[in-house]
Short mmCIF file of N, CA, C and O in Angstrom, two decimals:
data_model
loop_
_atom_site.label_atom_id
_atom_site.label_comp_id
_atom_site.label_asym_id
_atom_site.label_seq_id
_atom_site.Cartn_x
_atom_site.Cartn_y
_atom_site.Cartn_z
N MET F 1 -11.54 49.07 -30.46
CA MET F 1 -12.64 48.33 -31.06
C MET F 1 -12.17 47.71 -32.37
O MET F 1 -11.53 48.35 -33.18
N GLU F 2 -12.54 46.46 -32.58
CA GLU F 2 -12.16 45.73 -33.79
C GLU F 2 -13.12 46.04 -34.94
O GLU F 2 -14.28 46.33 -34.73
N ASN F 3 -12.59 45.95 -36.16
CA ASN F 3 -13.45 46.01 -37.34
C ASN F 3 -13.97 44.61 -37.63
O ASN F 3 -13.33 43.63 -37.28
N GLY F 4 -15.09 44.53 -38.27
CA GLY F 4 -15.61 43.21 -38.64
C GLY F 4 -17.04 43.06 -38.22
O GLY F 4 -17.73 44.01 -37.85
N THR F 5 -17.49 41.83 -38.27
CA THR F 5 -18.87 41.50 -37.96
C THR F 5 -18.93 40.69 -36.69
O THR F 5 -18.10 39.82 -36.47
N GLN F 6 -19.90 40.99 -35.87
CA GLN F 6 -20.12 40.19 -34.66
C GLN F 6 -21.45 39.49 -34.78
O GLN F 6 -22.44 40.09 -35.23
N PHE F 7 -21.47 38.24 -34.43
CA PHE F 7 -22.72 37.48 -34.41
C PHE F 7 -23.05 37.20 -32.96
O PHE F 7 -22.23 36.64 -32.23
N ILE F 8 -24.22 37.58 -32.54
CA ILE F 8 -24.67 37.29 -31.18
C ILE F 8 -25.70 36.18 -31.31
O ILE F 8 -26.82 36.39 -31.79
N ARG F 9 -25.30 35.01 -30.92
CA ARG F 9 -26.15 33.83 -31.09
C ARG F 9 -26.58 33.30 -29.73
O ARG F 9 -25.92 33.52 -28.74
N GLU F 10 -27.66 32.58 -29.75
CA GLU F 10 -28.14 31.96 -28.53
C GLU F 10 -28.09 30.45 -28.67
O GLU F 10 -28.13 29.92 -29.78
N LYS F 11 -28.00 29.78 -27.55
CA LYS F 11 -28.02 28.32 -27.56
C LYS F 11 -29.41 27.88 -28.00
O LYS F 11 -30.41 28.39 -27.51
N LYS F 12 -29.45 26.95 -28.93
CA LYS F 12 -30.73 26.52 -29.49
C LYS F 12 -31.15 25.18 -28.88
O LYS F 12 -30.54 24.17 -29.15
N GLU F 13 -32.19 25.23 -28.09
CA GLU F 13 -32.72 24.02 -27.48
C GLU F 13 -34.12 23.70 -27.97
O GLU F 13 -34.55 22.59 -27.94
N ARG F 14 -34.83 24.74 -28.44
CA ARG F 14 -36.18 24.54 -28.97
C ARG F 14 -36.53 25.72 -29.87
O ARG F 14 -35.88 26.75 -29.84
N ASP F 15 -37.55 25.52 -30.70
CA ASP F 15 -38.06 26.55 -31.60
C ASP F 15 -36.98 27.08 -32.55
O ASP F 15 -36.73 28.28 -32.62
N PHE F 16 -36.35 26.16 -33.28
CA PHE F 16 -35.38 26.54 -34.30
C PHE F 16 -35.54 25.61 -35.49
O PHE F 16 -36.16 24.57 -35.40
N THR F 17 -34.97 26.03 -36.63
CA THR F 17 -35.08 25.27 -37.86
C THR F 17 -33.69 25.02 -38.42
O THR F 17 -32.88 25.95 -38.49
N VAL F 18 -33.41 23.81 -38.83
CA VAL F 18 -32.14 23.47 -39.47
C VAL F 18 -32.40 23.49 -40.98
O VAL F 18 -33.34 22.87 -41.47
N ILE F 19 -31.57 24.25 -41.70
CA ILE F 19 -31.77 24.44 -43.14
C ILE F 19 -30.48 24.14 -43.89
O ILE F 19 -29.40 24.61 -43.50
N ASN F 20 -30.59 23.39 -44.97
CA ASN F 20 -29.46 23.16 -45.86
C ASN F 20 -29.04 24.51 -46.44
O ASN F 20 -29.88 25.30 -46.87
N ASN F 21 -27.75 24.80 -46.47
CA ASN F 21 -27.26 26.10 -46.95
C ASN F 21 -27.41 26.31 -48.45
O ASN F 21 -27.20 27.42 -48.94
N THR F 22 -27.77 25.28 -49.20
CA THR F 22 -27.87 25.40 -50.65
C THR F 22 -28.73 26.59 -51.07
O THR F 22 -28.32 27.41 -51.88
N VAL F 23 -29.92 26.70 -50.53
CA VAL F 23 -30.82 27.78 -50.92
C VAL F 23 -30.27 29.14 -50.51
O VAL F 23 -30.39 30.13 -51.23
N LEU F 24 -29.65 29.20 -49.36
CA LEU F 24 -29.13 30.48 -48.87
C LEU F 24 -27.95 30.99 -49.68
O LEU F 24 -27.74 32.19 -49.79
N LYS F 25 -27.20 30.08 -50.27
CA LYS F 25 -26.03 30.47 -51.05
C LYS F 25 -26.29 30.52 -52.55
O LYS F 25 -25.39 30.80 -53.32
N ASP F 26 -27.53 30.27 -52.95
CA ASP F 26 -27.88 30.29 -54.37
C ASP F 26 -28.09 31.74 -54.80
O ASP F 26 -29.12 32.36 -54.51
N ALA F 27 -27.11 32.29 -55.51
CA ALA F 27 -27.13 33.71 -55.91
C ALA F 27 -28.20 34.02 -56.94
O ALA F 27 -28.48 35.18 -57.22
N ARG F 28 -28.82 32.98 -57.51
CA ARG F 28 -29.90 33.21 -58.48
C ARG F 28 -31.21 33.61 -57.81
O ARG F 28 -32.11 34.10 -58.46
N LEU F 29 -31.30 33.40 -56.51
CA LEU F 29 -32.52 33.69 -55.77
C LEU F 29 -32.47 35.05 -55.10
O LEU F 29 -31.42 35.47 -54.61
N SER F 30 -33.62 35.72 -55.05
CA SER F 30 -33.72 36.99 -54.32
C SER F 30 -33.75 36.70 -52.82
O SER F 30 -34.02 35.58 -52.38
N TRP F 31 -33.51 37.74 -52.05
CA TRP F 31 -33.61 37.60 -50.60
C TRP F 31 -35.05 37.24 -50.22
O TRP F 31 -35.28 36.49 -49.27
N LYS F 32 -35.99 37.77 -50.97
CA LYS F 32 -37.41 37.49 -50.72
C LYS F 32 -37.68 35.98 -50.85
O LYS F 32 -38.34 35.38 -50.00
N ALA F 33 -37.20 35.38 -51.93
CA ALA F 33 -37.42 33.95 -52.15
C ALA F 33 -36.71 33.12 -51.09
O ALA F 33 -37.25 32.13 -50.60
N LYS F 34 -35.50 33.53 -50.72
CA LYS F 34 -34.76 32.80 -49.68
C LYS F 34 -35.51 32.86 -48.35
O LYS F 34 -35.60 31.87 -47.62
N GLY F 35 -36.04 34.03 -48.02
CA GLY F 35 -36.79 34.18 -46.77
C GLY F 35 -38.05 33.34 -46.76
O GLY F 35 -38.37 32.68 -45.76
N LEU F 36 -38.79 33.34 -47.86
CA LEU F 36 -39.99 32.53 -47.96
C LEU F 36 -39.65 31.06 -47.80
O LEU F 36 -40.32 30.32 -47.07
N PHE F 37 -38.58 30.62 -48.47
CA PHE F 37 -38.17 29.23 -48.39
C PHE F 37 -37.86 28.83 -46.95
O PHE F 37 -38.30 27.79 -46.47
N CYS F 38 -37.11 29.67 -46.25
CA CYS F 38 -36.78 29.39 -44.85
C CYS F 38 -38.04 29.32 -44.00
O CYS F 38 -38.16 28.46 -43.13
N TYR F 39 -38.98 30.23 -44.26
CA TYR F 39 -40.24 30.20 -43.52
C TYR F 39 -40.98 28.89 -43.78
O TYR F 39 -41.48 28.25 -42.85
N LEU F 40 -41.04 28.46 -45.04
CA LEU F 40 -41.73 27.21 -45.37
C LEU F 40 -41.11 26.02 -44.65
O LEU F 40 -41.82 25.14 -44.16
N LEU F 41 -39.77 26.02 -44.56
CA LEU F 41 -39.10 24.90 -43.87
C LEU F 41 -39.33 24.94 -42.36
O LEU F 41 -39.17 23.93 -41.69
N SER F 42 -39.72 26.10 -41.84
CA SER F 42 -39.97 26.20 -40.40
C SER F 42 -41.34 25.64 -40.02
O SER F 42 -41.62 25.44 -38.83
N LEU F 43 -42.18 25.40 -41.01
CA LEU F 43 -43.53 24.90 -40.75
C LEU F 43 -43.52 23.40 -40.46
O LEU F 43 -42.65 22.68 -40.94
N PRO F 44 -44.51 22.91 -39.73
CA PRO F 44 -44.59 21.47 -39.50
C PRO F 44 -44.79 20.74 -40.83
O PRO F 44 -45.39 21.28 -41.77
N GLU F 45 -44.30 19.51 -40.90
CA GLU F 45 -44.38 18.77 -42.16
C GLU F 45 -45.79 18.44 -42.58
O GLU F 45 -46.04 18.19 -43.76
N ASP F 46 -46.74 18.47 -41.67
CA ASP F 46 -48.13 18.18 -42.05
C ASP F 46 -48.92 19.46 -42.33
O ASP F 46 -50.12 19.42 -42.58
N TRP F 47 -48.25 20.59 -42.34
CA TRP F 47 -48.90 21.88 -42.61
C TRP F 47 -49.26 21.96 -44.08
O TRP F 47 -48.49 21.58 -44.94
N ILE F 48 -50.44 22.44 -44.40
CA ILE F 48 -50.87 22.60 -45.78
C ILE F 48 -50.66 24.05 -46.18
O ILE F 48 -51.12 24.97 -45.49
N ILE F 49 -49.95 24.26 -47.28
CA ILE F 49 -49.63 25.61 -47.73
C ILE F 49 -50.82 26.20 -48.48
O ILE F 49 -51.34 25.60 -49.43
N TYR F 50 -51.24 27.36 -48.03
CA TYR F 50 -52.23 28.18 -48.72
C TYR F 50 -51.62 29.56 -48.89
O TYR F 50 -51.18 30.17 -47.90
N GLN F 51 -51.57 30.05 -50.12
CA GLN F 51 -50.99 31.37 -50.34
C GLN F 51 -51.74 32.43 -49.55
O GLN F 51 -51.12 33.36 -49.01
N SER F 52 -53.04 32.31 -49.44
CA SER F 52 -53.82 33.28 -48.68
C SER F 52 -53.39 33.31 -47.21
O SER F 52 -53.39 34.36 -46.57
N GLU F 53 -53.03 32.17 -46.67
CA GLU F 53 -52.57 32.09 -45.28
C GLU F 53 -51.15 32.67 -45.14
O GLU F 53 -50.85 33.37 -44.18
N LEU F 54 -50.29 32.41 -46.13
CA LEU F 54 -48.93 32.95 -46.08
C LEU F 54 -48.95 34.48 -46.03
O LEU F 54 -48.09 35.10 -45.39
N LEU F 55 -49.90 35.08 -46.72
CA LEU F 55 -50.01 36.54 -46.73
C LEU F 55 -50.21 37.13 -45.33
O LEU F 55 -49.86 38.27 -45.08
N ASN F 56 -50.74 36.33 -44.41
CA ASN F 56 -50.99 36.80 -43.04
C ASN F 56 -49.73 36.81 -42.18
O ASN F 56 -49.78 37.28 -41.05
N HIS F 57 -48.62 36.27 -42.70
CA HIS F 57 -47.43 36.10 -41.86
C HIS F 57 -46.25 36.98 -42.25
O HIS F 57 -45.14 36.77 -41.78
N ALA F 58 -46.47 37.95 -43.14
CA ALA F 58 -45.41 38.87 -43.55
C ALA F 58 -46.05 40.12 -44.14
O ALA F 58 -47.26 40.16 -44.38
N THR F 59 -45.23 41.14 -44.38
CA THR F 59 -45.76 42.40 -44.90
C THR F 59 -45.87 42.42 -46.42
O THR F 59 -46.47 43.33 -46.97
N ASP F 60 -45.31 41.41 -47.09
CA ASP F 60 -45.37 41.37 -48.56
C ASP F 60 -46.81 41.23 -49.02
O ASP F 60 -47.62 40.57 -48.37
N GLY F 61 -47.09 41.80 -50.17
CA GLY F 61 -48.41 41.65 -50.78
C GLY F 61 -48.49 40.40 -51.63
O GLY F 61 -47.53 39.64 -51.77
N ARG F 62 -49.64 40.22 -52.23
CA ARG F 62 -49.93 39.03 -53.04
C ARG F 62 -48.94 38.87 -54.20
O ARG F 62 -48.42 37.79 -54.45
N GLU F 63 -48.64 39.95 -54.92
CA GLU F 63 -47.74 39.88 -56.07
C GLU F 63 -46.31 39.53 -55.65
O GLU F 63 -45.63 38.75 -56.30
N SER F 64 -45.87 40.10 -54.55
CA SER F 64 -44.54 39.80 -54.03
C SER F 64 -44.42 38.32 -53.66
O SER F 64 -43.43 37.66 -53.98
N LEU F 65 -45.45 37.81 -52.99
CA LEU F 65 -45.47 36.39 -52.63
C LEU F 65 -45.45 35.51 -53.87
O LEU F 65 -44.68 34.55 -53.95
N ARG F 66 -46.28 35.85 -54.85
CA ARG F 66 -46.31 35.06 -56.09
C ARG F 66 -44.96 35.07 -56.79
O ARG F 66 -44.52 34.04 -57.33
N ASN F 67 -44.29 36.20 -56.81
CA ASN F 67 -42.96 36.28 -57.44
C ASN F 67 -41.96 35.38 -56.72
O ASN F 67 -41.16 34.70 -57.36
N ALA F 68 -41.99 35.38 -55.39
CA ALA F 68 -41.07 34.53 -54.62
C ALA F 68 -41.36 33.05 -54.89
O ALA F 68 -40.45 32.25 -55.08
N ILE F 69 -42.63 32.70 -54.92
CA ILE F 69 -43.02 31.31 -55.20
C ILE F 69 -42.56 30.92 -56.60
O ILE F 69 -42.02 29.83 -56.81
N GLN F 70 -42.75 31.81 -57.55
CA GLN F 70 -42.34 31.52 -58.93
C GLN F 70 -40.83 31.32 -59.02
O GLN F 70 -40.36 30.41 -59.71
N GLU F 71 -40.06 32.14 -58.34
CA GLU F 71 -38.59 31.97 -58.32
C GLU F 71 -38.21 30.60 -57.79
O GLU F 71 -37.39 29.90 -58.38
N LEU F 72 -38.79 30.24 -56.66
CA LEU F 72 -38.47 28.95 -56.04
C LEU F 72 -38.88 27.79 -56.94
O LEU F 72 -38.15 26.80 -57.06
N GLU F 73 -40.00 27.93 -57.61
CA GLU F 73 -40.46 26.88 -58.51
C GLU F 73 -39.54 26.77 -59.73
O GLU F 73 -39.15 25.67 -60.13
N GLN F 74 -39.17 27.89 -60.31
CA GLN F 74 -38.32 27.86 -61.51
C GLN F 74 -36.96 27.23 -61.24
O GLN F 74 -36.39 26.60 -62.13
N LEU F 75 -36.45 27.39 -60.03
CA LEU F 75 -35.13 26.85 -59.72
C LEU F 75 -35.19 25.51 -59.00
O LEU F 75 -34.16 25.00 -58.57
N GLY F 76 -36.37 24.92 -58.88
CA GLY F 76 -36.49 23.55 -58.38
C GLY F 76 -36.62 23.41 -56.88
O GLY F 76 -36.65 22.30 -56.37
N TYR F 77 -36.74 24.52 -56.15
CA TYR F 77 -36.89 24.43 -54.70
C TYR F 77 -38.33 24.18 -54.28
O TYR F 77 -38.60 23.82 -53.14
N LEU F 78 -39.24 24.38 -55.21
CA LEU F 78 -40.65 24.20 -54.93
C LEU F 78 -41.30 23.57 -56.15
O LEU F 78 -41.08 24.01 -57.28
N GLN F 79 -42.07 22.52 -55.92
CA GLN F 79 -42.85 21.91 -56.99
C GLN F 79 -44.32 22.09 -56.64
O GLN F 79 -44.72 21.88 -55.49
N ILE F 80 -45.09 22.52 -57.63
CA ILE F 80 -46.51 22.76 -57.41
C ILE F 80 -47.30 21.89 -58.38
O ILE F 80 -47.05 21.91 -59.58
N GLU F 81 -48.21 21.12 -57.82
CA GLU F 81 -49.02 20.22 -58.63
C GLU F 81 -50.49 20.44 -58.29
O GLU F 81 -50.87 20.46 -57.13
N LYS F 82 -51.29 20.63 -59.32
CA LYS F 82 -52.73 20.79 -59.11
C LYS F 82 -53.41 19.48 -59.47
O LYS F 82 -53.13 18.90 -60.49
N LYS F 83 -54.29 19.04 -58.58
CA LYS F 83 -55.01 17.78 -58.78
C LYS F 83 -56.48 17.98 -58.43
O LYS F 83 -56.83 18.87 -57.67
N ARG F 84 -57.30 17.09 -58.96
CA ARG F 84 -58.71 17.06 -58.57
C ARG F 84 -58.86 16.04 -57.45
O ARG F 84 -58.31 14.94 -57.51
N ASP F 85 -59.63 16.40 -56.44
CA ASP F 85 -59.88 15.45 -55.37
C ASP F 85 -61.07 14.56 -55.73
O ASP F 85 -61.61 14.64 -56.85
N ASP F 86 -61.50 13.72 -54.82
CA ASP F 86 -62.59 12.77 -55.07
C ASP F 86 -63.91 13.46 -55.42
O ASP F 86 -64.76 12.87 -56.09
N LYS F 87 -64.06 14.71 -54.99
CA LYS F 87 -65.30 15.45 -55.24
C LYS F 87 -65.20 16.31 -56.49
O LYS F 87 -66.11 17.07 -56.79
N GLY F 88 -64.08 16.22 -57.21
CA GLY F 88 -63.91 17.00 -58.43
C GLY F 88 -63.36 18.40 -58.19
O GLY F 88 -63.23 19.18 -59.13
N LEU F 89 -63.04 18.72 -56.94
CA LEU F 89 -62.50 20.04 -56.62
C LEU F 89 -60.98 20.03 -56.81
O LEU F 89 -60.32 19.02 -56.55
N PHE F 90 -60.45 21.15 -57.25
CA PHE F 90 -59.00 21.24 -57.44
C PHE F 90 -58.29 21.47 -56.11
O PHE F 90 -58.76 22.25 -55.28
N THR F 91 -57.23 20.77 -55.91
CA THR F 91 -56.36 20.98 -54.76
C THR F 91 -54.95 21.23 -55.29
O THR F 91 -54.60 20.80 -56.39
N THR F 92 -54.16 21.92 -54.50
CA THR F 92 -52.78 22.21 -54.88
C THR F 92 -51.84 21.53 -53.90
O THR F 92 -52.01 21.65 -52.69
N ILE F 93 -50.89 20.80 -54.45
CA ILE F 93 -49.90 20.10 -53.64
C ILE F 93 -48.56 20.82 -53.83
O ILE F 93 -48.11 21.01 -54.96
N TYR F 94 -47.96 21.23 -52.73
CA TYR F 94 -46.65 21.89 -52.76
C TYR F 94 -45.61 20.91 -52.24
O TYR F 94 -45.83 20.27 -51.20
N ARG F 95 -44.50 20.80 -52.94
CA ARG F 95 -43.36 20.01 -52.48
C ARG F 95 -42.19 20.98 -52.27
O ARG F 95 -41.74 21.61 -53.22
N VAL F 96 -41.74 21.09 -51.04
CA VAL F 96 -40.62 21.97 -50.70
C VAL F 96 -39.37 21.10 -50.72
O VAL F 96 -39.28 20.11 -50.00
N ILE F 97 -38.40 21.46 -51.56
CA ILE F 97 -37.22 20.63 -51.79
C ILE F 97 -35.98 21.38 -51.32
O ILE F 97 -35.61 22.40 -51.91
N GLU F 98 -35.35 20.88 -50.27
CA GLU F 98 -34.20 21.58 -49.70
C GLU F 98 -33.04 21.74 -50.65
O GLU F 98 -32.38 22.76 -50.67
N ASN F 99 -32.75 20.69 -51.42
CA ASN F 99 -31.61 20.76 -52.33
C ASN F 99 -31.98 20.14 -53.66
O ASN F 99 -31.87 18.93 -53.84
N PRO F 100 -32.43 20.96 -54.63
CA PRO F 100 -32.84 20.40 -55.91
C PRO F 100 -31.68 19.78 -56.69
O PRO F 100 -31.91 19.06 -57.65
N ASN F 101 -30.45 20.02 -56.26
CA ASN F 101 -29.28 19.42 -56.90
C ASN F 101 -29.20 17.93 -56.61
O ASN F 101 -28.57 17.18 -57.35
N GLU F 102 -29.80 17.50 -55.52
CA GLU F 102 -29.68 16.11 -55.10
C GLU F 102 -30.90 15.25 -55.40
O GLU F 102 -30.84 14.05 -55.34
N THR F 103 -32.04 15.88 -55.70
CA THR F 103 -33.26 15.11 -55.91
C THR F 103 -34.17 15.84 -56.89
O THR F 103 -34.07 17.03 -57.06
N ASP F 104 -35.05 15.11 -57.50
CA ASP F 104 -36.03 15.74 -58.39
C ASP F 104 -37.37 15.89 -57.70
O ASP F 104 -38.38 16.17 -58.32
N GLY F 105 -37.39 15.70 -56.39
CA GLY F 105 -38.64 15.83 -55.65
C GLY F 105 -39.29 14.50 -55.36
O GLY F 105 -40.16 14.41 -54.53
N SER F 106 -38.87 13.45 -56.03
CA SER F 106 -39.45 12.13 -55.79
C SER F 106 -38.73 11.42 -54.65
O SER F 106 -39.13 10.35 -54.26
N GLY F 107 -37.65 12.04 -54.16
CA GLY F 107 -36.86 11.41 -53.12
C GLY F 107 -35.70 10.62 -53.68
O GLY F 107 -34.88 10.11 -52.95
N LYS F 108 -35.62 10.50 -55.00
CA LYS F 108 -34.53 9.77 -55.63
C LYS F 108 -33.44 10.74 -56.06
O LYS F 108 -33.74 11.82 -56.56
N PRO F 109 -32.18 10.39 -55.88
CA PRO F 109 -31.10 11.25 -56.34
C PRO F 109 -31.17 11.44 -57.84
O PRO F 109 -31.71 10.61 -58.56
N ASP F 110 -30.59 12.55 -58.34
CA ASP F 110 -30.59 12.83 -59.78
C ASP F 110 -29.99 11.71 -60.61
O ASP F 110 -30.40 11.52 -61.74
N ALA F 111 -29.04 10.98 -60.07
CA ALA F 111 -28.41 9.89 -60.82
C ALA F 111 -29.46 8.87 -61.26
O ALA F 111 -29.33 8.25 -62.30
N GLU F 112 -30.51 8.71 -60.46
CA GLU F 112 -31.57 7.77 -60.81
C GLU F 112 -32.62 8.41 -61.71
O GLU F 112 -33.45 7.74 -62.29
N ASN F 113 -32.62 9.73 -61.81
CA ASN F 113 -33.57 10.49 -62.63
C ASN F 113 -32.80 11.52 -63.43
O ASN F 113 -32.90 12.71 -63.18
N PRO F 114 -32.02 11.10 -64.40
CA PRO F 114 -31.13 12.03 -65.08
C PRO F 114 -31.82 13.11 -65.90
O PRO F 114 -31.25 14.14 -66.14
N MET F 115 -33.06 12.90 -66.33
CA MET F 115 -33.75 13.90 -67.14
C MET F 115 -34.91 14.50 -66.36
O MET F 115 -36.06 14.16 -66.57
N ARG F 116 -34.61 15.38 -65.44
CA ARG F 116 -35.64 16.09 -64.71
C ARG F 116 -36.44 16.92 -65.70
O ARG F 116 -35.90 17.44 -66.65
N LYS F 117 -37.74 17.08 -65.48
CA LYS F 117 -38.56 17.83 -66.43
C LYS F 117 -39.15 19.07 -65.77
O LYS F 117 -39.38 19.08 -64.57
N THR F 118 -39.39 20.07 -66.57
CA THR F 118 -40.03 21.28 -66.10
C THR F 118 -41.52 21.01 -65.96
O THR F 118 -42.01 19.95 -66.35
N ARG F 119 -42.28 21.99 -65.47
CA ARG F 119 -43.73 21.82 -65.30
C ARG F 119 -44.43 21.53 -66.60
O ARG F 119 -45.43 20.84 -66.64
N CYS F 120 -43.90 22.06 -67.72
CA CYS F 120 -44.59 21.84 -69.00
C CYS F 120 -44.11 20.55 -69.67
O CYS F 120 -44.46 20.28 -70.80
N GLY F 121 -43.30 19.73 -68.96
CA GLY F 121 -42.93 18.42 -69.48
C GLY F 121 -41.68 18.38 -70.32
O GLY F 121 -41.29 17.33 -70.80
N LYS F 122 -41.05 19.53 -70.53
CA LYS F 122 -39.82 19.55 -71.32
C LYS F 122 -38.62 19.26 -70.42
O LYS F 122 -38.63 19.59 -69.24
N PRO F 123 -37.55 18.65 -70.97
CA PRO F 123 -36.38 18.37 -70.14
C PRO F 123 -35.80 19.68 -69.60
O PRO F 123 -35.74 20.69 -70.29
N ASP F 124 -35.42 19.65 -68.33
CA ASP F 124 -34.83 20.81 -67.69
C ASP F 124 -33.33 20.80 -67.96
O ASP F 124 -32.63 19.88 -67.57
N THR F 125 -32.86 21.81 -68.64
CA THR F 125 -31.43 21.86 -69.00
C THR F 125 -30.65 22.81 -68.10
O THR F 125 -29.50 23.10 -68.35
N THR F 126 -31.28 23.27 -67.02
CA THR F 126 -30.62 24.19 -66.10
C THR F 126 -29.45 23.47 -65.43
O THR F 126 -29.58 22.37 -64.94
N LYS F 127 -28.30 24.11 -65.40
CA LYS F 127 -27.14 23.57 -64.70
C LYS F 127 -27.03 24.24 -63.34
O LYS F 127 -27.16 25.45 -63.22
N TYR F 128 -26.82 23.47 -62.30
CA TYR F 128 -26.72 24.01 -60.94
C TYR F 128 -25.29 24.10 -60.51
O TYR F 128 -24.49 23.29 -60.70
#
């Protein structure tokens, strides 16, 4: 018997998700945050994220989910924007960003947006 790791993979024809390896190799993120991110990318693009709904799809509690979301937000993988709708009610818009190194969430490469800003409007000086 050989030493090492064996991967038993199946041919993927349906029900799979393609993910940029950036998030998976980012050592600043916990496994929890990486798992949540992969789950979010597995959702349909027209799916609306509700934290209360996410709680129904894993064993983590509310605080664990919030911590994972906060990690992803702090490192640029998730942008959260609160807005008022036409009726004056607050809605939350989530932007899931596969590779924050390449875009600021607007779809434009960083070269076109050299001063990315944090949620509080200050320039983000984080180096990736």
